[in-house]
CSV table of C-alpha atoms and ligand atoms in Angstrom, one decimal:
chain,number,residue,atom,x,y,z
A,607,MET,CA,10.6,46.9,-15.8
A,608,ALA,CA,12.1,44.0,-17.6
A,609,HIS,CA,13.8,42.7,-14.4
A,610,MET,CA,10.4,42.7,-12.7
A,611,ASN,CA,9.1,40.3,-15.3
A,612,TYR,CA,12.2,38.2,-14.6
A,613,ILE,CA,11.4,38.1,-10.9
A,614,ALA,CA,7.8,37.2,-11.6
A,615,ASP,CA,9.0,34.4,-13.8
A,616,LEU,CA,11.3,33.2,-11.1
A,617,LEU,CA,8.5,33.2,-8.5
A,618,ASN,CA,6.2,31.4,-10.9
A,619,ILE,CA,3.7,34.2,-11.1
A,620,LYS,CA,2.1,33.3,-14.4
A,621,ASP,CA,-0.7,35.8,-14.3
A,622,LYS,CA,0.3,38.5,-16.8
A,623,HIS,CA,-2.1,41.0,-15.2
A,624,VAL,CA,-0.1,41.1,-12.0
A,625,GLN,CA,2.3,44.1,-12.0
A,626,LEU,CA,5.0,43.9,-9.4
A,627,GLN,CA,6.6,47.0,-7.8
A,628,ASP,CA,10.3,47.6,-7.8
A,629,ASP,CA,11.2,47.3,-4.1
A,630,ILE,CA,11.3,44.1,-1.9
A,631,MET,CA,10.9,44.6,1.8
A,632,GLU,CA,11.3,42.5,4.9
A,633,GLU,CA,8.5,42.4,7.5
A,634,MET,CA,7.5,40.4,10.5
A,635,HIS,CA,4.3,38.4,9.8
A,636,LYS,CA,2.8,36.2,12.5
A,637,GLY,CA,6.2,36.1,14.3
A,638,VAL,CA,8.2,35.1,11.2
A,639,ARG,CA,10.5,37.4,9.2
A,640,CYS,CA,9.2,37.4,5.6
A,641,LYS,CA,10.2,38.9,2.3
A,642,VAL,CA,7.4,41.1,1.0
A,643,LEU,CA,6.6,42.0,-2.6
A,644,LEU,CA,4.1,44.6,-3.6
A,645,GLY,CA,1.9,44.2,-6.6
A,646,GLN,CA,-1.3,45.2,-8.3
A,647,LEU,CA,-3.9,43.2,-10.2
A,648,SER,CA,-6.1,45.1,-12.6
A,649,TYR,CA,-7.9,44.2,-15.8
A,650,SER,CA,-11.4,44.6,-17.0
A,651,LEU,CA,-13.8,41.8,-16.5
A,652,PRO,CA,-15.5,40.5,-19.7
A,653,ALA,CA,-18.8,40.0,-17.9
A,654,CYS,CA,-20.4,40.3,-14.4
A,655,PRO,CA,-19.9,36.9,-12.7
A,656,HIS,CA,-23.1,37.5,-10.7
A,657,CYS,CA,-25.8,38.3,-13.3
A,658,GLY,CA,-23.8,37.6,-16.5
A,659,VAL,CA,-24.3,40.9,-18.3
A,660,ALA,CA,-21.4,41.6,-20.7
A,661,ASN,CA,-19.1,44.4,-19.8
A,662,HIS,CA,-19.0,46.8,-22.8
A,663,SER,CA,-18.6,50.2,-21.1
A,664,THR,CA,-18.8,52.0,-17.8
A,665,GLN,CA,-22.6,51.8,-18.3
A,666,ASP,CA,-22.2,48.1,-17.3
A,667,MET,CA,-19.4,47.8,-14.8
A,668,ILE,CA,-17.4,50.5,-13.0
A,669,LYS,CA,-14.2,50.4,-11.0
A,670,TYR,CA,-14.9,50.2,-7.3
A,671,GLY,CA,-11.6,50.6,-5.4
A,672,PHE,CA,-9.2,47.9,-4.4
A,673,ASP,CA,-9.1,44.8,-2.3
A,674,HIS,CA,-5.9,44.6,-0.2
A,675,THR,CA,-4.8,41.0,0.2
A,676,THR,CA,-1.6,39.4,1.5
A,677,ILE,CA,-0.8,36.2,-0.3
A,678,HIS,CA,1.6,33.6,1.0
A,679,LEU,CA,3.4,33.1,-2.3
A,680,THR,CA,6.3,30.7,-1.8
A,681,HIS,CA,9.6,30.2,0.1
A,682,ILE,CA,13.2,31.2,-0.5
A,683,ASN,CA,15.6,29.4,1.8
A,684,PHE,CA,12.8,28.5,4.2
A,685,GLN,CA,11.8,32.2,4.4
A,686,PRO,CA,8.3,32.9,3.4
A,687,VAL,CA,7.7,35.3,0.5
A,688,LEU,CA,4.5,37.3,0.8
A,689,LEU,CA,2.9,39.2,-2.0
A,690,LYS,CA,0.8,42.2,-1.0
A,691,LEU,CA,-1.6,42.3,-3.9
A,692,LYS,CA,-4.0,45.1,-4.6
A,693,LYS,CA,-6.9,43.5,-6.5
A,694,GLN,CA,-9.2,45.7,-8.6
A,695,ARG,CA,-12.9,45.6,-7.6
A,696,TYR,CA,-15.8,46.2,-9.9
A,697,GLN,CA,-19.4,47.1,-9.3
A,698,CYS,CA,-22.0,45.9,-11.7
A,699,LYS,CA,-24.4,48.7,-12.6
A,700,HIS,CA,-27.2,46.2,-13.2
A,701,CYS,CA,-27.2,44.1,-10.1
A,702,ARG,CA,-25.1,46.3,-7.8
A,703,VAL,CA,-22.9,43.4,-6.8
A,704,VAL,CA,-19.2,44.1,-6.2
A,705,THR,CA,-16.7,41.6,-7.5
A,706,THR,CA,-12.9,41.3,-7.1
A,707,VAL,CA,-11.0,40.2,-10.2
A,708,PRO,CA,-9.8,36.6,-9.9
A,709,THR,CA,-6.2,35.5,-10.4
A,710,SER,CA,-4.5,32.1,-11.1
A,711,ILE,CA,-2.1,32.7,-8.2
A,712,VAL,CA,-4.7,32.0,-5.5
A,713,ASP,CA,-8.2,30.6,-5.3
A,714,LYS,CA,-11.1,33.0,-4.3
A,715,GLY,CA,-11.0,33.8,-0.6
A,716,CYS,CA,-7.6,32.1,0.0
A,717,PHE,CA,-4.4,33.6,1.0
A,718,ILE,CA,-2.2,30.6,0.5
A,719,SER,CA,-1.0,30.4,-3.1
A,720,ASN,CA,-1.8,27.4,-5.3
A,721,ASP,CA,1.9,26.7,-5.6
A,722,ILE,CA,2.2,26.1,-1.9
A,723,LYS,CA,-0.9,23.9,-2.0
A,724,ARG,CA,0.7,21.8,-4.7
A,725,THR,CA,4.0,21.6,-2.7
A,726,ILE,CA,2.0,20.4,0.3
A,727,ILE,CA,0.5,17.5,-1.7
A,728,MET,CA,3.9,16.6,-3.1
A,729,GLU,CA,5.3,16.6,0.4
A,730,LEU,CA,2.5,14.3,1.5
A,731,THR,CA,3.7,11.6,-0.8
A,732,GLU,CA,6.9,11.2,1.3
A,733,VAL,CA,7.0,9.5,4.7
A,734,GLN,CA,7.0,12.4,7.1
A,735,SER,CA,4.6,13.8,9.7
A,736,MET,CA,2.0,16.4,8.6
A,737,LYS,CA,3.2,18.6,11.5
A,738,LEU,CA,6.7,18.7,9.9
A,739,ILE,CA,5.3,19.6,6.5
A,740,ALA,CA,3.3,22.4,8.1
A,741,GLN,CA,6.4,23.7,9.9
A,742,HIS,CA,8.5,23.6,6.8
A,743,LEU,CA,6.0,25.5,4.7
A,744,ASN,CA,4.9,27.9,7.4
A,745,VAL,CA,1.3,27.0,7.1
A,746,SER,CA,-1.1,25.6,9.7
A,747,ARG,CA,-1.7,21.9,10.3
A,748,TYR,CA,-5.3,22.5,9.3
A,749,THR,CA,-4.2,23.7,5.8
A,750,VAL,CA,-2.1,20.5,5.4
A,751,GLN,CA,-5.1,18.4,6.5
A,752,CYS,CA,-7.4,20.2,4.0
A,753,GLN,CA,-5.0,19.5,1.1
A,754,LEU,CA,-4.8,15.8,2.3
A,755,ILE,CA,-8.5,15.4,2.1
A,756,LYS,CA,-8.8,17.2,-1.2
A,757,ALA,CA,-6.1,15.1,-2.9
A,758,GLY,CA,-7.2,11.9,-1.2
A,759,GLN,CA,-10.8,12.3,-2.4
A,760,THR,CA,-9.7,12.6,-6.0
A,761,LEU,CA,-7.7,9.4,-5.7
A,762,SER,CA,-10.5,7.3,-4.1
A,763,PRO,CA,-11.6,4.5,-6.5
A,764,LYS,CA,-14.5,4.9,-8.7
A,765,THR,CA,-17.6,2.8,-7.8
A,766,TRP,CA,-18.2,1.7,-11.4
A,767,ASP,CA,-14.8,0.1,-11.9
A,768,LEU,CA,-13.0,-2.8,-10.2
A,769,PRO,CA,-9.8,-4.4,-11.5
A,770,GLU,CA,-10.0,-7.9,-13.0
A,771,HIS,CA,-7.5,-9.3,-10.5
A,772,LEU,CA,-8.1,-8.2,-6.9
A,773,GLY,CA,-5.7,-8.8,-4.0
A,774,ILE,CA,-6.8,-8.6,-0.4
A,775,ASP,CA,-4.8,-8.6,2.8
A,776,GLU,CA,-4.9,-7.2,6.3
A,777,PHE,CA,-2.8,-4.8,8.3
A,778,LYS,CA,-2.9,-3.6,11.9
A,779,SER,CA,-4.9,-0.5,11.9
A,780,VAL,CA,-6.0,2.5,14.0
A,781,LYS,CA,-8.2,2.2,17.1
A,782,GLN,CA,-11.3,3.2,15.1
A,783,ALA,CA,-11.4,-0.3,13.6
A,784,THR,CA,-13.3,-2.6,16.0
A,785,SER,CA,-11.3,-5.7,15.1
A,786,GLY,CA,-8.0,-3.8,15.1
A,787,MET,CA,-7.3,-4.9,11.6
A,788,SER,CA,-8.0,-3.1,8.4
A,789,CYS,CA,-8.1,-4.5,4.8
A,790,ILE,CA,-6.0,-3.4,2.0
A,791,LEU,CA,-7.2,-3.9,-1.6
A,792,MET,CA,-4.9,-4.0,-4.6
A,793,ASP,CA,-4.9,-4.6,-8.2
A,794,ALA,CA,-2.9,-7.9,-8.1
A,795,TYR,CA,-1.9,-7.7,-11.7
A,796,ASN,CA,-0.9,-4.1,-12.2
A,797,HIS,CA,0.4,-3.8,-8.6
A,798,THR,CA,-1.5,-0.6,-7.8
A,799,LEU,CA,-3.3,0.2,-4.6
A,800,LEU,CA,-7.0,0.2,-4.9
A,801,ASP,CA,-8.3,1.2,-1.5
A,802,ILE,CA,-8.2,0.7,2.3
A,803,VAL,CA,-11.2,-0.6,4.1
A,804,LEU,CA,-11.6,0.3,7.8
A,805,ASP,CA,-12.5,-3.1,9.2
A,806,ARG,CA,-11.8,-6.7,8.1
A,807,THR,CA,-15.2,-8.0,9.3
A,808,GLN,CA,-17.6,-9.5,6.8
A,809,ASP,CA,-20.1,-6.7,7.5
A,810,ALA,CA,-17.7,-4.0,6.8
A,811,LEU,CA,-16.5,-5.6,3.6
A,812,ARG,CA,-20.0,-6.3,2.4
A,813,ASP,CA,-20.9,-2.7,3.0
A,814,TYR,CA,-17.8,-1.6,1.2
A,815,PHE,CA,-18.2,-3.8,-1.9
A,816,MET,CA,-21.9,-3.2,-2.2
A,817,ARG,CA,-21.0,0.4,-3.2
A,818,TYR,CA,-19.7,-1.0,-6.4
A,819,SER,CA,-22.1,-1.7,-9.2
A,820,TYR,CA,-23.1,-5.3,-10.0
A,821,GLU,CA,-21.3,-5.0,-13.4
A,822,ALA,CA,-18.1,-3.8,-11.7
A,823,ARG,CA,-18.2,-6.8,-9.3
A,824,MET,CA,-18.9,-9.2,-12.2
A,825,GLN,CA,-15.7,-7.9,-13.9
A,826,VAL,CA,-13.5,-9.4,-11.1
A,827,LYS,CA,-11.9,-12.6,-12.4
A,828,THR,CA,-9.6,-13.6,-9.5
A,829,VAL,CA,-9.3,-12.6,-5.9
A,830,THR,CA,-6.0,-13.3,-4.2
A,831,MET,CA,-6.1,-13.7,-0.5
A,832,ASP,CA,-4.4,-15.5,2.4
A,833,MET,CA,-6.0,-18.5,4.1
A,834,TYR,CA,-8.4,-16.6,6.3
A,835,GLY,CA,-11.4,-18.8,6.6
A,836,PRO,CA,-14.3,-16.3,6.8
A,837,TYR,CA,-13.3,-14.6,3.5
A,838,TYR,CA,-13.3,-17.7,1.5
A,839,LEU,CA,-17.0,-18.3,1.0
A,840,PHE,CA,-17.9,-14.7,1.5
A,841,LEU,CA,-15.8,-13.4,-1.3
A,842,GLN,CA,-17.2,-16.0,-3.7
A,843,ARG,CA,-20.6,-14.6,-3.0
A,844,ILE,CA,-19.6,-11.0,-3.5
A,845,PHE,CA,-17.7,-11.7,-6.8
A,846,PRO,CA,-19.8,-14.3,-8.6
A,847,ASN,CA,-17.4,-14.6,-11.5
A,848,ALA,CA,-14.2,-14.7,-9.5
A,849,GLU,CA,-11.8,-17.6,-8.8
A,850,ILE,CA,-10.2,-17.5,-5.4
A,851,VAL,CA,-6.4,-17.7,-5.5
A,852,ILE,CA,-4.6,-18.4,-2.3
A,853,ASP,CA,-1.3,-16.6,-1.9
A,854,ARG,CA,1.5,-19.3,-2.4
A,855,PHE,CA,3.6,-17.7,0.3
A,856,HIS,CA,0.9,-18.4,2.9
A,857,ILE,CA,0.6,-22.1,1.8
A,858,VAL,CA,4.3,-22.6,2.3
A,859,GLN,CA,4.2,-20.7,5.5
A,860,LEU,CA,1.5,-23.1,6.8
A,861,LEU,CA,3.5,-26.1,5.9
A,862,ASN,CA,6.6,-24.7,7.4
A,863,ASN,CA,4.8,-23.9,10.7
A,864,THR,CA,3.4,-27.4,10.8
A,865,LEU,CA,6.8,-29.0,10.5
A,866,ASN,CA,8.3,-26.6,13.0
A,867,ARG,CA,5.6,-27.2,15.6
A,868,TYR,CA,6.1,-31.0,15.3
A,869,ARG,CA,9.9,-30.6,15.6
A,870,ILE,CA,9.4,-28.7,18.8
A,871,LYS,CA,7.1,-31.4,20.1
A,872,VAL,CA,9.7,-34.1,19.4
A,873,MET,CA,12.4,-31.9,20.9
A,874,ASN,CA,10.6,-31.5,24.2
A,875,THR,CA,9.9,-35.2,24.6
A,876,ILE,CA,13.6,-36.0,24.5
A,877,ARG,CA,14.8,-33.1,26.5
A,878,TYR,CA,15.9,-34.9,29.6
A,879,ASN,CA,16.8,-38.4,28.3
A,880,ARG,CA,18.7,-37.4,25.2
A,881,PRO,CA,20.1,-34.0,25.8
A,882,ARG,CA,22.7,-34.1,23.0
A,883,ASP,CA,20.0,-34.8,20.4
A,884,TYR,CA,17.8,-32.2,22.0
A,885,THR,CA,20.5,-29.5,21.4
A,886,LYS,CA,20.9,-30.6,17.8
A,887,LEU,CA,17.1,-30.3,17.1
A,888,LYS,CA,17.0,-27.0,18.9
A,889,GLN,CA,20.0,-25.3,17.4
A,890,LEU,CA,19.8,-26.7,13.8
A,891,TRP,CA,16.2,-25.8,13.3
A,892,LYS,CA,17.1,-23.8,10.2
A,893,LEU,CA,18.4,-26.9,8.4
A,894,ILE,CA,15.2,-28.8,9.0
A,895,GLN,CA,13.1,-25.8,7.8
A,896,LYS,CA,15.2,-25.5,4.7
A,897,ASN,CA,13.9,-27.0,1.5
A,898,ARG,CA,14.9,-30.7,1.2
A,899,GLU,CA,16.2,-30.1,-2.4
A,900,SER,CA,18.4,-27.2,-1.5
A,901,LEU,CA,20.4,-28.9,1.3
A,902,ASP,CA,24.0,-29.2,0.5
A,903,PHE,CA,25.4,-32.7,0.3
A,904,GLU,CA,28.9,-32.1,-1.1
A,905,ASP,CA,30.6,-29.8,1.3
A,906,TYR,CA,32.0,-32.0,4.1
A,907,HIS,CA,33.0,-29.9,7.2
A,908,ILE,CA,33.4,-30.2,10.9
A,909,HIS,CA,30.5,-29.2,13.1
A,910,ARG,CA,30.8,-28.8,16.9
A,911,LEU,CA,27.6,-30.8,17.5
A,912,PHE,CA,28.6,-33.8,15.4
A,913,ASP,CA,31.6,-36.2,15.4
A,914,GLY,CA,33.6,-36.4,12.2
A,915,LEU,CA,32.9,-34.7,8.9
A,916,VAL,CA,29.3,-33.9,8.0
A,917,THR,CA,27.3,-32.2,5.3
A,918,GLN,CA,24.0,-30.4,5.7
A,919,LYS,CA,22.2,-33.4,4.3
A,920,SER,CA,23.8,-35.9,6.7
A,921,MET,CA,23.0,-33.7,9.6
A,922,VAL,CA,19.3,-33.5,8.7
A,923,ASN,CA,19.3,-37.2,8.1
A,924,TYR,CA,20.6,-37.8,11.6
A,925,MET,CA,18.1,-35.5,13.2
A,926,LEU,CA,15.2,-37.1,11.3
A,927,SER,CA,16.4,-40.6,12.5
A,928,ILE,CA,15.7,-39.4,16.1
A,929,ASP,CA,12.0,-39.9,15.6
A,930,PRO,CA,10.5,-41.9,12.7
A,931,ARG,CA,7.3,-39.8,12.8
A,932,LEU,CA,9.3,-36.6,12.3
A,933,GLU,CA,11.0,-38.1,9.3
A,934,GLN,CA,7.6,-39.0,7.8
A,935,VAL,CA,6.2,-35.6,8.4
A,936,TYR,CA,9.3,-34.0,7.0
A,937,HIS,CA,9.0,-35.9,3.7
A,938,LEU,CA,5.3,-35.3,3.3
A,939,VAL,CA,5.7,-31.6,3.9
A,940,ASN,CA,8.6,-31.4,1.6
A,941,ASP,CA,6.9,-33.3,-1.2
A,942,LEU,CA,4.1,-30.7,-1.0
A,943,LYS,CA,6.5,-27.8,-0.9
A,944,ALA,CA,8.4,-29.1,-3.9
A,945,ASP,CA,5.1,-29.3,-5.9
A,946,ILE,CA,4.4,-25.7,-5.0
A,947,ALA,CA,7.8,-24.6,-6.1
A,948,MET,CA,7.4,-26.4,-9.4
A,949,HIS,CA,3.8,-25.0,-9.8
A,950,HIS,CA,2.7,-28.5,-10.4
A,951,SER,CA,-1.0,-28.7,-9.3
A,952,GLU,CA,-1.7,-32.3,-10.3
A,953,ALA,CA,1.3,-33.5,-8.3
A,954,PHE,CA,0.2,-31.4,-5.4
A,955,ILE,CA,-3.3,-32.9,-5.4
A,956,TYR,CA,-1.8,-36.4,-5.7
A,957,ASP,CA,0.6,-35.9,-2.8
A,958,LEU,CA,-2.0,-34.4,-0.6
A,959,TYR,CA,-4.4,-37.3,-1.1
A,960,GLU,CA,-1.4,-39.6,-0.6
A,961,THR,CA,-1.0,-38.3,2.9
A,962,ARG,CA,-4.2,-40.0,3.9
A,963,LYS,CA,-2.4,-43.4,3.7
A,964,TYR,CA,-0.1,-42.5,6.6
A,965,VAL,CA,-0.8,-42.1,10.3
A,966,VAL,CA,0.4,-38.6,11.1
A,967,PRO,CA,0.2,-36.5,14.3
A,968,ARG,CA,-3.1,-34.8,14.9
A,969,LYS,CA,-1.9,-31.2,14.3
A,970,VAL,CA,-0.3,-32.2,11.1
A,971,ARG,CA,-3.5,-33.9,10.0
A,972,THR,CA,-5.3,-30.7,10.7
A,973,THR,CA,-3.0,-28.9,8.3
A,974,PHE,CA,-3.6,-31.4,5.5
A,975,GLN,CA,-7.3,-31.2,6.1
A,976,THR,CA,-7.1,-27.4,5.8
A,977,LEU,CA,-5.2,-27.7,2.5
A,978,GLU,CA,-7.9,-30.1,1.2
A,979,LYS,CA,-10.6,-27.6,2.1
A,980,TYR,CA,-8.9,-24.9,0.1
A,981,LEU,CA,-7.8,-27.2,-2.7
A,982,PRO,CA,-9.6,-25.5,-5.6
A,983,ALA,CA,-8.0,-22.2,-4.5
A,984,ILE,CA,-4.6,-23.7,-4.2
A,985,GLU,CA,-4.9,-25.2,-7.6
A,986,ASN,CA,-5.6,-21.7,-8.9
A,987,SER,CA,-2.6,-20.4,-7.1
A,988,LEU,CA,-0.4,-22.9,-8.9
A,989,THR,CA,-2.0,-21.8,-12.3
A,990,TYR,CA,-1.9,-18.1,-11.9
A,991,THR,CA,1.3,-16.2,-11.3
A,992,LEU,CA,-0.6,-13.7,-9.1
A,993,SER,CA,0.6,-13.3,-5.5
A,994,ASN,CA,0.1,-10.9,-2.6
A,995,GLY,CA,3.8,-10.2,-2.3
A,996,ILE,CA,3.4,-6.6,-3.4
A,997,ILE,CA,0.8,-6.1,-0.7
A,998,GLU,CA,3.2,-7.2,2.0
A,999,GLY,CA,5.5,-4.5,0.7
A,1000,THR,CA,2.8,-1.9,0.9
A,1001,ASN,CA,2.1,-3.1,4.5
A,1002,ASN,CA,5.6,-2.1,5.5
A,1003,LYS,CA,5.1,1.3,4.0
A,1004,ILE,CA,1.8,1.8,5.9
A,1005,LYS,CA,3.6,0.9,9.1
A,1006,ASN,CA,6.2,3.6,8.4
A,1007,ILE,CA,3.5,6.2,7.6
A,1008,LYS,CA,1.7,5.4,10.8
A,1009,ARG,CA,4.9,5.7,12.8
A,1010,SER,CA,5.9,9.0,11.1
A,1011,GLY,CA,2.7,10.6,12.3
A,1012,TYR,CA,2.9,8.9,15.8
A,1013,GLY,CA,-0.2,7.0,15.0
A,1014,TYR,CA,-3.4,8.3,13.3
A,1015,ARG,CA,-6.5,9.0,15.1
A,1016,ASN,CA,-8.6,9.5,12.0
A,1017,PHE,CA,-8.9,6.5,9.8
A,1018,ASN,CA,-9.8,8.5,6.7
A,1019,HIS,CA,-6.7,10.7,7.1
A,1020,LEU,CA,-4.6,7.5,7.2
A,1021,ARG,CA,-6.5,6.2,4.2
A,1022,PHE,CA,-6.0,9.4,2.1
A,1023,ARG,CA,-2.3,9.5,3.1
A,1024,ILE,CA,-1.7,5.9,1.9
A,1025,LEU,CA,-3.6,6.6,-1.3
A,1026,ILE,CA,-1.5,9.7,-2.0
A,1027,THR,CA,1.8,8.0,-1.3
A,1028,GLN,CA,0.9,5.1,-3.5
A,1029,ASN,CA,-1.1,6.5,-6.3
A,1030,LEU,CA,-0.4,10.2,-6.7
A,1031,LEU,CA,2.6,9.8,-8.9
A,1032,VAL,CA,2.4,7.5,-11.8
A,1033,ARG,CA,5.4,5.2,-11.6
A,1034,GLN,CA,7.1,3.8,-14.6
A,1035,THR,CA,5.3,0.7,-15.6
A,1036,LYS,CA,7.5,-2.3,-15.5
A,1037,LYS,CA,7.0,-5.2,-17.8
A,1038,ARG,CA,4.2,-7.3,-16.3
A,1039,ARG,CA,4.6,-10.9,-15.5
A,1040,PRO,CA,2.4,-13.2,-17.6
A,1041,LEU,CA,-0.8,-14.2,-15.9
A,1042,PHE,CA,-0.3,-17.9,-16.1
A,1043,PHE,CA,2.7,-20.0,-15.2
A,1044,LYS,CA,2.4,-22.0,-18.5
A,1045,ASP,CA,2.9,-18.7,-20.5
A,1046,GLU,CA,5.9,-17.8,-18.4
A,1047,ASN,CA,7.5,-21.1,-19.1
A,1048,THR,CA,7.0,-20.7,-22.9
A,1049,THR,CA,8.5,-17.2,-22.9
A,1050,GLN,CA,11.5,-18.4,-21.0
A,1051,THR,CA,12.2,-21.2,-23.4
A,1052,ILE,CA,11.9,-18.7,-26.3
A,1053,VAL,CA,14.5,-16.5,-24.7
A,1054,ALA,CA,16.7,-19.6,-24.0
B,1113,ZN,ZN1,-24.3,42.0,-12.4
């Protein structure tokens, strides 16, 4: 029988009470050709699970026939392996209840082995549709869904604990969300996913965060977010101890968009009277958007839109000379962008107040006013190294998950799926970035 132990080992049957028979058959089961093993499970129970009387002799519990079960054990080359297991039954002489002996291969009342259930959960971490998983493992879609819910619930965050540094962002969600957008919450420091909230409205977020204890909310020290107005005051109320940090990327994006919009406006005014300049402004938009400091001024080359030799810098200078207002806006915006790149908050505040001295187009003024409104938060974002970059990466993954399932009807399923892909497997922790820019600078100088 030694080789049967070997087979049991190979099939990961760890229950020593299972005795396999010698022959392996092939049989049709639900329209699929399966390998079938035969086995028997028999051992004496230590006590009656119903009334708890200890089993000392046949006076307490007697053998009461067998339970014939068919267990979906595993797969070999995509072919299901079934185990026809005869489970011993006992009757308690005291309470007359009949019990079947339990085994570690399957849960009570199930015919899908725990190994397959674990495989389903592992498969759920990859980007693929649940239908495909069900097909590969020869189980029903409902089974996959059950495992999804079971694993997802264990990964849901605990209501007594919130991370110190919270990141919040939106993504385009399922139809169930009334605003069409859902919120994604992350630990901005450890870069782990916390949870997904169905709606981005204040009501939905308030309902969500009120689940957490007051102590948990007091733990939060910073909240990183984009410049979405309604959140700004609201989050300060929910997290009384937290400082709001605006994602640096979004500040730069706002400045870039402002410059770009004004360039287009200038471009359209000269469209018919200066067509050559119009083409330059239209085609070389990338140069204007580029950081002033990173423009090349050494490499002279020929450009089809210009006469003679030019550099990137001289081309930009020419384009700025088309409209003096454009030049002014360009320099104001680039001053601010440079301060952000240097993480220099005092200089940023100085430059921002300096813009008040100039007459700038109305749209540009609105941008500067917006920045002034968020100034404390921007100051934080130039102090803390925290950013929402990792969330944007997660957003991309969510998009893939949604597409792989051809959209999700049920928001909870989507939420569980995202939690499983992000949090089921503990990833190797990389060295964390220091929390403040000033610490980062000192560590760099030590290395140098
Ligand atoms: Zn009993």
